[in-house]
XYZ file of C-alpha atoms in Angstrom:
638
model
C 26.063 7.825 45.206
C 24.941 11.020 46.894
C 22.083 12.792 48.657
C 21.206 16.002 46.844
C 21.430 19.135 48.972
C 22.803 17.411 52.074
C 26.130 19.258 52.035
C 24.350 22.605 51.820
C 22.163 21.594 54.735
C 25.194 20.769 56.861
C 26.991 23.986 55.915
C 23.929 25.823 57.236
C 24.032 23.747 60.434
C 27.790 23.493 60.966
C 27.270 22.752 64.684
C 26.900 19.129 63.607
C 30.634 19.077 62.831
C 33.430 18.820 65.376
C 36.721 20.659 64.805
C 39.632 18.248 65.175
C 43.279 17.603 64.306
C 44.264 14.410 62.547
C 47.615 12.714 63.089
C 49.054 9.250 63.641
C 46.079 7.250 62.333
C 44.947 5.093 59.491
C 42.808 6.975 56.991
C 40.512 5.350 54.442
C 40.187 7.485 51.326
C 37.400 7.489 48.751
C 39.739 7.502 45.751
C 37.340 8.559 42.999
C 36.109 11.469 45.096
C 39.663 12.576 45.865
C 40.649 12.482 42.180
C 37.941 14.954 41.248
C 38.385 17.263 44.229
C 42.162 17.460 43.802
C 42.030 18.029 40.064
C 39.246 20.618 40.191
C 41.264 23.070 42.283
C 42.905 25.092 39.543
C 44.389 22.685 37.003
C 43.543 23.174 33.342
C 40.594 21.122 32.129
C 40.084 22.319 28.564
C 43.413 21.601 26.842
C 43.425 17.866 27.482
C 44.858 17.829 30.986
C 47.855 18.937 33.041
C 49.006 15.506 34.112
C 52.448 16.417 35.481
C 50.936 19.180 37.621
C 48.273 16.732 38.820
C 50.956 14.197 39.687
C 52.770 16.894 41.673
C 49.568 17.743 43.557
C 49.006 14.082 44.444
C 52.604 13.805 45.669
C 52.183 16.867 47.889
C 48.947 15.475 49.316
C 50.583 12.147 50.184
C 53.627 13.946 51.602
C 51.360 15.987 53.899
C 49.815 12.783 55.237
C 53.217 11.240 55.872
C 54.449 14.342 57.720
C 51.539 13.823 60.108
C 52.170 10.079 60.422
C 48.824 9.359 58.739
C 48.650 6.027 56.901
C 46.431 6.350 53.806
C 44.511 3.445 52.290
C 42.794 4.290 49.016
C 39.768 2.484 47.583
C 38.481 3.096 44.052
C 35.218 2.296 42.311
C 35.218 -0.579 39.864
C 32.512 -1.630 37.427
C 28.979 -0.303 37.134
C 26.110 -1.372 39.355
C 24.707 -4.412 37.548
C 21.262 -4.065 39.149
C 20.496 -1.084 36.913
C 19.244 0.973 39.879
C 21.596 3.844 39.013
C 21.070 3.826 35.246
C 18.759 6.841 35.229
C 21.093 8.876 37.422
C 24.136 7.925 35.326
C 22.315 8.853 32.118
C 21.295 12.259 33.454
C 24.858 12.951 34.603
C 26.293 11.944 31.227
C 23.842 14.213 29.404
C 24.802 17.077 31.692
C 28.492 16.344 31.127
C 28.012 16.612 27.353
C 26.439 20.051 27.748
C 29.188 21.219 30.104
C 31.961 19.917 27.846
C 30.468 21.814 24.897
C 30.340 25.024 26.959
C 33.958 24.472 27.994
C 35.070 23.905 24.394
C 33.250 26.928 22.986
C 33.430 29.371 25.909
C 36.658 28.330 27.596
C 35.290 28.190 31.121
C 36.129 25.521 33.668
C 33.149 23.147 33.725
C 34.642 20.348 35.837
C 35.188 17.835 33.039
C 37.875 15.441 34.255
C 40.552 14.802 31.586
C 40.379 11.211 30.310
C 43.670 9.954 31.765
C 43.537 11.694 35.166
C 42.512 8.505 36.977
C 45.412 6.658 35.367
C 47.835 9.341 36.574
C 46.340 9.007 40.062
C 46.801 5.233 40.262
C 50.285 5.294 38.713
C 51.421 7.980 41.165
C 50.053 6.168 44.223
C 51.711 2.935 43.116
C 55.043 4.712 42.673
C 54.674 6.229 46.156
C 53.773 2.814 47.633
C 50.382 3.997 48.870
C 48.069 0.999 49.475
C 45.443 1.013 46.738
C 42.527 -1.293 45.927
C 39.976 -1.144 43.131
C 36.612 -2.697 43.988
C 34.556 -4.865 41.676
C 31.679 -2.389 41.981
C 30.947 0.880 43.775
C 33.352 1.495 46.627
C 31.076 3.256 49.142
C 29.922 0.189 51.073
C 33.404 -1.316 51.093
C 35.005 1.913 52.331
C 32.432 2.179 55.121
C 32.722 -1.517 56.027
C 36.503 -1.430 56.309
C 36.395 1.850 58.250
C 34.079 0.165 60.752
C 36.364 -2.866 61.098
C 39.528 -0.785 61.424
C 37.837 1.928 63.516
C 39.392 4.662 61.398
C 37.906 7.772 59.739
C 36.877 8.096 56.094
C 37.992 10.967 53.854
C 35.368 11.840 51.247
C 32.932 14.469 50.045
C 30.404 11.849 48.920
C 27.287 12.767 50.890
C 26.251 9.122 51.241
C 28.960 8.744 53.877
C 26.890 11.099 56.059
C 24.313 8.300 56.258
C 26.629 5.419 57.156
C 27.255 4.889 60.882
C 31.062 5.154 60.966
C 32.668 4.570 64.401
C 35.463 7.105 63.780
C 33.377 9.364 61.609
C 33.705 11.111 58.265
C 36.212 13.830 57.337
C 34.834 15.920 54.440
C 37.622 16.699 51.981
C 36.517 20.322 51.604
C 37.293 20.860 55.314
C 40.518 18.809 55.273
C 43.317 21.423 55.379
C 46.115 19.134 54.259
C 48.208 21.906 52.658
C 48.822 23.455 56.108
C 50.798 20.421 57.304
C 54.520 21.036 57.760
C 57.510 20.005 59.826
C 56.393 22.518 62.476
C 52.713 21.494 62.289
C 52.535 17.740 62.164
C 48.754 17.498 62.110
C 45.935 18.305 59.702
C 43.108 20.523 60.850
C 39.739 19.209 59.716
C 36.087 18.812 60.581
C 34.701 15.481 61.738
C 31.139 14.273 61.241
C 29.238 11.430 62.892
C 25.801 10.202 61.910
C 24.816 9.989 65.578
C 25.596 13.703 66.017
C 23.371 14.501 63.039
C 20.481 12.528 64.533
C 20.881 14.151 67.957
C 21.016 17.624 66.432
C 17.923 17.127 64.250
C 16.165 14.974 66.868
C 15.428 11.929 64.743
C 16.063 8.257 65.645
C 19.262 6.895 64.060
C 17.427 4.030 62.254
C 15.538 6.694 60.272
C 18.669 8.231 58.752
C 18.654 5.892 55.709
C 14.930 6.660 55.285
C 15.827 10.354 55.212
C 18.378 9.683 52.457
C 15.917 7.622 50.408
C 13.056 10.115 50.665
C 15.405 13.038 49.985
C 16.431 11.253 46.800
C 19.813 9.590 46.597
C 21.443 8.275 43.426
C 19.572 5.005 43.670
C 16.046 6.026 44.517
C 15.159 9.402 42.979
C 11.595 8.581 44.039
C 9.399 11.616 44.576
C 7.043 9.867 46.980
C 6.141 13.126 48.660
C 6.633 16.845 48.116
C 7.325 19.033 51.135
C 8.590 22.227 49.448
C 10.145 23.302 46.158
C 13.388 24.606 47.675
C 15.851 21.741 48.269
C 17.281 23.086 51.507
C 13.871 23.850 52.972
C 12.651 20.521 51.678
C 15.347 18.638 53.584
C 14.688 20.608 56.763
C 10.954 19.959 56.400
C 11.575 16.270 55.818
C 13.645 16.045 58.998
C 10.875 17.733 61.001
C 8.353 15.325 59.520
C 10.475 12.293 60.456
C 10.449 13.272 64.160
C 7.004 11.678 64.454
C 8.284 8.180 63.631
C 10.413 5.584 65.383
C 10.801 2.790 62.813
C 11.775 2.912 59.122
C 8.781 0.897 57.937
C 6.134 3.193 59.419
C 7.876 6.270 58.016
C 8.081 4.714 54.556
C 4.405 3.708 54.549
C 3.335 7.170 55.658
C 5.480 8.743 52.934
C 4.005 6.474 50.274
C 0.450 7.195 51.339
C 1.058 10.928 51.365
C 2.295 10.504 47.822
C -1.090 9.172 46.696
C -0.258 5.511 46.112
C -2.966 4.069 43.874
C -3.352 0.575 45.357
C -2.159 -1.786 48.076
C -0.252 -3.733 45.431
C 1.587 -0.618 44.307
C 2.337 0.220 47.934
C 3.741 -3.277 48.545
C 5.929 -3.053 45.428
C 7.278 0.362 46.401
C 7.876 -0.784 49.984
C 9.940 -3.688 48.691
C 11.913 -1.360 46.428
C 12.535 1.220 49.147
C 13.553 -1.473 51.633
C 16.129 -2.678 49.110
C 17.479 0.866 48.815
C 17.838 1.101 52.591
C 19.978 -2.039 52.574
C 22.597 -0.161 50.553
C 23.457 1.608 53.831
C 23.949 -1.647 55.741
C 27.590 -2.576 56.233
C 28.755 -5.994 55.010
C 31.984 -7.673 56.079
C 34.964 -6.059 54.371
C 36.210 -7.884 51.289
C 39.374 -5.794 50.879
C 40.943 -6.007 54.356
C 42.935 -9.160 53.609
C 44.034 -7.717 50.269
C 45.395 -4.603 51.975
C 47.157 -6.743 54.588
C 48.636 -9.494 52.393
C 48.055 -8.275 48.847
C 48.277 -11.802 47.494
C 44.758 -13.186 47.199
C 41.710 -11.421 45.831
C 38.189 -12.414 46.868
C 35.835 -13.621 44.132
C 33.311 -11.125 42.764
C 29.946 -11.281 44.521
C 28.122 -11.393 41.183
C 29.139 -12.966 37.893
C 32.179 -14.815 39.246
C 31.635 -17.544 36.640
C 31.979 -14.948 33.861
C 35.146 -13.327 35.208
C 38.316 -15.464 34.853
C 40.013 -16.096 38.173
C 43.386 -14.891 36.909
C 41.883 -11.398 36.442
C 40.661 -10.967 40.040
C 43.950 -9.848 41.585
C 45.009 -7.576 38.671
C 41.561 -5.970 38.733
C 41.799 -5.172 42.430
C 45.412 -3.970 42.061
C 44.405 -1.533 39.256
C 46.393 -3.521 36.692
C 43.257 -4.210 34.663
C 40.624 -1.594 33.785
C 37.207 -1.833 35.491
C 35.573 -1.571 32.063
C 36.326 -5.296 31.740
C 33.616 -5.959 34.325
C 31.020 -3.912 32.449
C 31.800 -5.721 29.208
C 31.765 -9.226 30.678
C 28.702 -8.763 32.891
C 26.607 -6.170 31.057
C 27.949 -6.062 27.486
C 28.211 -2.293 27.953
C 30.977 0.303 27.712
C 30.826 3.895 28.967
C 33.151 6.091 26.920
C 34.724 9.288 28.217
C 32.971 12.578 27.606
C 35.792 14.948 26.695
C 36.146 18.640 25.935
C 36.144 18.143 22.177
C 34.370 19.734 19.201
C 30.663 18.978 19.593
C 30.018 19.712 15.915
C 32.279 16.804 14.921
C 31.814 13.084 15.622
C 32.976 12.049 19.079
C 36.752 11.851 19.539
C 36.243 8.251 20.684
C 35.458 7.188 17.117
C 39.137 7.222 16.118
C 39.948 4.290 18.403
C 36.862 2.152 17.837
C 38.780 -0.694 16.090
C 40.959 -1.043 19.205
C 37.854 -1.364 21.365
C 36.295 -3.883 18.998
C 39.337 -6.120 19.410
C 39.217 -5.511 23.185
C 35.602 -6.700 23.195
C 36.444 -9.669 20.988
C 39.222 -10.862 23.284
C 36.886 -10.608 26.266
C 33.741 -12.079 24.754
C 35.043 -14.477 22.129
C 34.622 -12.861 18.739
C 31.935 -13.058 16.075
C 29.353 -15.337 17.707
C 28.608 -13.052 20.655
C 26.098 -10.226 21.077
C 27.320 -6.679 20.420
C 28.584 -4.328 23.093
C 26.539 -1.213 23.765
C 28.770 1.860 23.730
C 27.578 4.992 25.496
C 29.015 8.102 23.854
C 27.867 11.416 22.485
C 26.317 12.001 19.057
C 26.540 15.712 18.499
C 25.330 17.164 21.777
C 23.109 14.214 22.633
C 23.856 11.000 24.491
C 23.919 7.980 22.199
C 23.886 4.224 22.690
C 25.423 2.268 19.795
C 25.679 -1.486 19.303
C 29.284 -2.367 18.398
C 30.301 -5.759 17.052
C 33.351 -7.393 18.706
C 36.097 -8.495 16.320
C 39.042 -10.869 16.569
C 42.053 -10.869 14.238
C 43.605 -14.091 12.954
C 46.463 -13.810 15.429
C 44.090 -13.050 18.302
C 42.080 -16.203 17.588
C 44.916 -18.204 19.141
C 44.257 -16.561 22.511
C 41.649 -17.621 25.062
C 40.503 -15.292 27.831
C 40.606 -17.998 30.497
C 44.303 -18.659 29.872
C 45.388 -15.360 28.323
C 48.058 -14.734 30.949
C 49.692 -18.069 30.034
C 49.920 -17.342 26.298
C 53.286 -16.730 24.699
C 54.522 -13.179 25.132
C 55.371 -13.029 21.435
C 51.777 -13.866 20.492
C 50.325 -11.269 22.824
C 52.757 -8.665 21.489
C 51.852 -9.498 17.907
C 48.145 -9.023 18.624
C 48.823 -5.561 20.044
C 51.171 -4.485 17.243
C 48.769 -5.664 14.545
C 45.963 -3.708 16.177
C 48.100 -0.559 16.161
C 49.350 -1.186 12.628
C 53.062 -1.167 13.445
C 55.877 -3.705 13.399
C 58.236 -4.570 16.224
C 61.518 -3.649 14.517
C 61.217 0.170 14.536
C 59.783 0.194 18.061
C 62.769 -1.772 19.384
C 64.963 1.216 18.532
C 63.039 3.343 21.036
C 63.305 3.581 24.835
C 60.814 1.105 26.292
C 58.688 3.887 27.849
C 58.072 5.439 24.434
C 57.172 2.344 22.421
C 53.465 2.202 23.178
C 52.784 5.966 22.947
C 54.707 6.214 19.660
C 52.788 3.273 18.211
C 49.577 4.942 19.370
C 50.632 8.235 17.801
C 51.225 6.524 14.463
C 47.801 4.875 14.744
C 46.247 8.261 15.544
C 47.890 9.904 12.526
C 46.235 7.333 10.273
C 42.829 7.112 11.949
C 41.972 10.591 13.175
C 39.506 12.660 11.182
C 40.275 15.375 10.297
C 43.853 14.195 9.840
C 46.276 15.889 12.263
C 48.816 18.163 10.601
C 52.568 17.804 10.999
C 52.828 20.885 13.206
C 50.559 19.259 15.782
C 52.464 15.987 15.500
C 55.761 17.794 16.144
C 54.331 19.500 19.244
C 53.025 16.206 20.601
C 56.357 14.449 20.048
C 58.172 17.411 21.629
C 56.076 16.997 24.751
C 56.860 13.288 24.902
C 60.581 13.927 24.556
C 60.679 16.506 27.359
C 58.732 14.137 29.592
C 61.017 11.227 28.795
C 64.044 13.411 29.523
C 62.620 14.407 32.936
C 62.169 10.800 34.062
C 59.803 9.296 36.652
C 58.741 11.501 39.527
C 60.099 14.705 37.960
C 58.061 17.317 36.164
C 59.018 17.724 32.492
C 60.228 21.309 32.552
C 63.097 22.423 30.316
C 65.290 25.031 31.965
C 64.659 28.539 30.751
C 63.531 32.045 31.589
C 60.113 32.534 33.137
C 58.054 34.914 31.043
C 55.650 36.921 33.196
C 52.460 38.576 32.057
C 51.615 36.140 29.297
C 47.961 36.172 28.347
C 46.124 32.910 28.457
C 45.944 31.193 25.124
C 42.693 30.944 23.229
C 42.689 27.283 22.229
C 41.959 26.149 18.702
C 38.910 23.868 19.045
C 40.125 21.787 16.107
C 43.475 21.192 17.812
C 41.743 20.369 21.094
C 39.518 17.865 19.294
C 42.450 16.212 17.564
C 44.345 15.852 20.842
C 41.225 14.341 22.405
C 41.320 11.750 19.630
C 44.942 11.000 20.539
C 44.009 10.538 24.196
C 41.130 8.261 23.213
C 43.536 6.145 21.151
C 46.009 6.027 24.034
C 43.280 5.115 26.539
C 42.044 2.197 24.454
C 45.572 1.030 23.642
C 46.421 1.081 27.368
C 43.378 -1.087 28.094
C 44.303 -3.522 25.349
C 47.904 -3.653 26.573
C 46.685 -4.376 30.120
C 44.382 -7.165 28.992
C 47.247 -8.711 27.011
C 49.368 -8.671 30.205
C 51.668 -5.804 29.195
C 53.521 -6.994 26.073
C 54.730 -3.381 25.894
C 55.828 -1.427 28.953
C 53.087 0.823 30.274
C 54.169 4.461 29.887
C 54.169 6.990 32.707
C 51.206 9.156 31.651
C 52.376 12.230 33.577
C 55.479 12.272 31.360
C 53.579 12.043 28.061
C 51.162 14.921 27.771
C 50.938 18.482 29.109
C 48.106 20.301 27.370
C 49.213 23.864 28.094
C 52.802 23.182 27.003
C 51.706 21.680 23.688
C 49.379 24.585 22.943
C 52.142 27.092 23.758
C 54.460 25.302 21.342
C 51.802 25.504 18.650
C 51.165 29.157 19.465
C 54.858 30.044 19.108
C 55.173 27.815 16.026
C 58.669 26.685 16.936
C 60.175 23.503 18.321
C 63.231 22.395 20.239
C 64.712 19.011 19.526
C 66.650 18.157 22.676
C 67.717 14.888 21.044
C 67.695 15.243 17.274
C 68.410 11.566 16.638
C 65.533 10.409 18.846
C 63.229 13.043 17.410
C 63.970 11.962 13.844
C 63.248 8.359 14.813
C 59.939 9.278 16.448
C 58.971 11.307 13.421
C 59.864 8.579 10.939
C 57.826 5.936 12.792
C 54.761 8.088 13.292
C 54.744 9.370 9.707
C 54.993 5.977 8.011
C 52.199 5.744 5.482
C 51.738 1.980 5.185
C 48.155 0.832 5.708
C 47.226 -0.245 9.216
C 46.203 -3.797 10.001
C 42.482 -3.279 10.547
C 39.910 -1.278 8.546
C 38.587 1.926 10.016
C 35.339 1.549 11.910
C 32.433 3.738 10.769
C 31.491 6.675 12.928
C 28.675 6.029 15.332
C 25.272 7.644 14.853
C 25.073 10.330 14.946
C 35.860 31.187 58.369
C 35.972 34.274 60.345
C 38.577 31.776 59.224
C 38.641 31.787 55.485
C 36.795 28.981 53.795
C 39.125 26.003 53.218
C 37.822 25.902 49.669
C 38.860 29.518 49.080
C 42.280 28.929 50.637
C 42.826 25.928 48.410
C 41.691 27.795 45.305
C 43.956 30.763 46.093
C 46.885 28.472 46.723
C 46.367 26.652 43.456
C 45.555 29.780 41.461
C 49.145 30.882 42.068
C 50.319 27.445 40.975
C 48.219 27.705 37.819
C 49.778 31.094 37.000
C 53.219 29.619 37.567
C 52.359 26.738 35.265
C 51.297 29.241 32.593
C 54.608 31.072 33.062
C 56.564 27.833 32.934
C 54.841 26.774 29.713
C 55.508 30.209 28.214
C 59.113 29.924 29.354
C 59.370 26.559 27.678
C 58.075 28.064 24.462
C 60.474 31.025 24.760
C 63.301 28.573 25.367
C 62.219 26.870 22.182
C 62.445 30.130 20.237
C 65.915 30.941 21.570
C 67.437 27.516 21.020
C 65.739 26.829 17.696
C 67.915 29.500 16.071
C 71.044 27.728 17.295
C 69.767 24.415 15.982
C 68.896 25.912 12.602
C 72.452 27.250 12.267
C 73.931 23.890 13.267
C 71.665 22.017 10.870
C 72.580 24.363 8.015
C 76.271 23.787 8.714
C 75.714 20.037 8.726
C 73.723 20.264 5.500
C 76.458 22.279 3.773
C 79.081 19.783 4.892
C 76.981 16.860 3.659
C 76.281 18.647 0.383
C 79.997 19.226 -0.143
C 80.784 15.566 0.458
C 77.946 14.560 -1.828
C 79.183 16.796 -4.667
C 82.704 15.457 -4.189
C 81.445 11.888 -4.412
C 79.489 12.652 -7.576
C 82.527 14.292 -9.102
C 84.646 11.230 -8.399
C 81.930 8.946 -9.806
C 81.778 11.060 -12.995
C 85.515 10.760 -13.485
């Protein structure tokens, strides 16, 4: 949700805000908003993601809250709005995202395209830090506002719709939330607080008209141009507020707006009034459905819509982020929104490599061959596409039923997953449990990706996994070494970027399948698996360090096996005087980004230095083995 131009309006009228210091309180956080605003403060977006650095940023944010005795409660969006009211807005945003991702891939600029597994890193990190976290069945805005009203605590978000809700303890915009200043000597967070009542007093409009203002200004749901005050958005909003001063009740303001927009008939006016009244209800606060879940964590409420289509055993895992929200879209809408990534727009979408995994995912959810197809939203070239995809079910998967899936034998669920990935259990059992799923996915990717990834890229990817595994949970995967200053930023190879996007698509869909099958394989710590800048530096230096040669050889042998996978490949789809808090944050994180570049360069330099030692050792081993081999042959000949 969001009201276009409202933030700019408030920045121009900052008297509406109240400067405050936050400490010792509950804080409800709009999780999806926080993910984007934290990530888009200097972390790399075009090389597939800097997940360890993102994890570190999340940890520092949570630590700042704890220093100030602030108790965070995070709420995330779930499935799509099933009413279809936001379809047009979502489509326009997806089309814009495709254009921005293409510009990022070809020009290298930061276009605010969130890496595909950033949300997963966010939820995994919060769970590890024991931060209370709930995923809604639908959009989280109403639930966040409802719980904030019941708990009488502020909301942290930059979603402009929260400016419309009447929140007893107000809204704290993230862009004015100076969390990085918190320390042992400053146990509070300076911020700005907003209240809807203050807005109405300042602009001299009755509070009941605030939702009307949002609707007529054009929020994500309405987008109705019922009247035109000016062409400039900021002036338009100011003009709209002046116009609303003449009214006391929402209905009279709506009727006047419709009539000024040249409504053709009374019937059309009645229909639009009904529609607009429904939009206004989106700002009414229901009773909270997540409060008990935050308090007890044991019982999830039933979904408000489609409860008969969503198995009861899935309710709690869904709300605890142990099942993906895409399940709701598939069960209720037969739709799937795929990630728009920074890949090569001249090639088929990177999501095509993992389509067979999604087809099985759909089949397990919907029942196989006798069900309607699932509509996948993806890109075709530089255009948004909607493709009908047929669900499939393998012979082994036919034994499973969605309603009792969690009660099925673990061996059966594991077999379904392994067959889908085209790997057997025996070689995976030789690996640490955290590496089994990503290695199986990497093997699948090597066989499915087009163009086929080369061995140099495979080695770099495995190297990244090994360093992450060596670091362990909660520690950034950084091999010790010299920091190399003054390194120029790498110019990424678009083909390599595209191939790594295919790997992330395969991992994303395998993670979803593993979740639905109740985790037959341990879910890997994503922040340990992939660091885009590190991998590209390794490729740039064309040298690799095997910190554990035995493990590396095992990873390589499993991922390079050439036996045919279990399922056929799916066809490609059709085609201040105080400085601005934002500036402070960007400056702070710019330094961090430079340090990350240096660290990745250092890692690559460390690779170059130690590779020579390994080559010498390997040659010595080879000579020794060759000598033994010749001796054995000599004895055999005699």
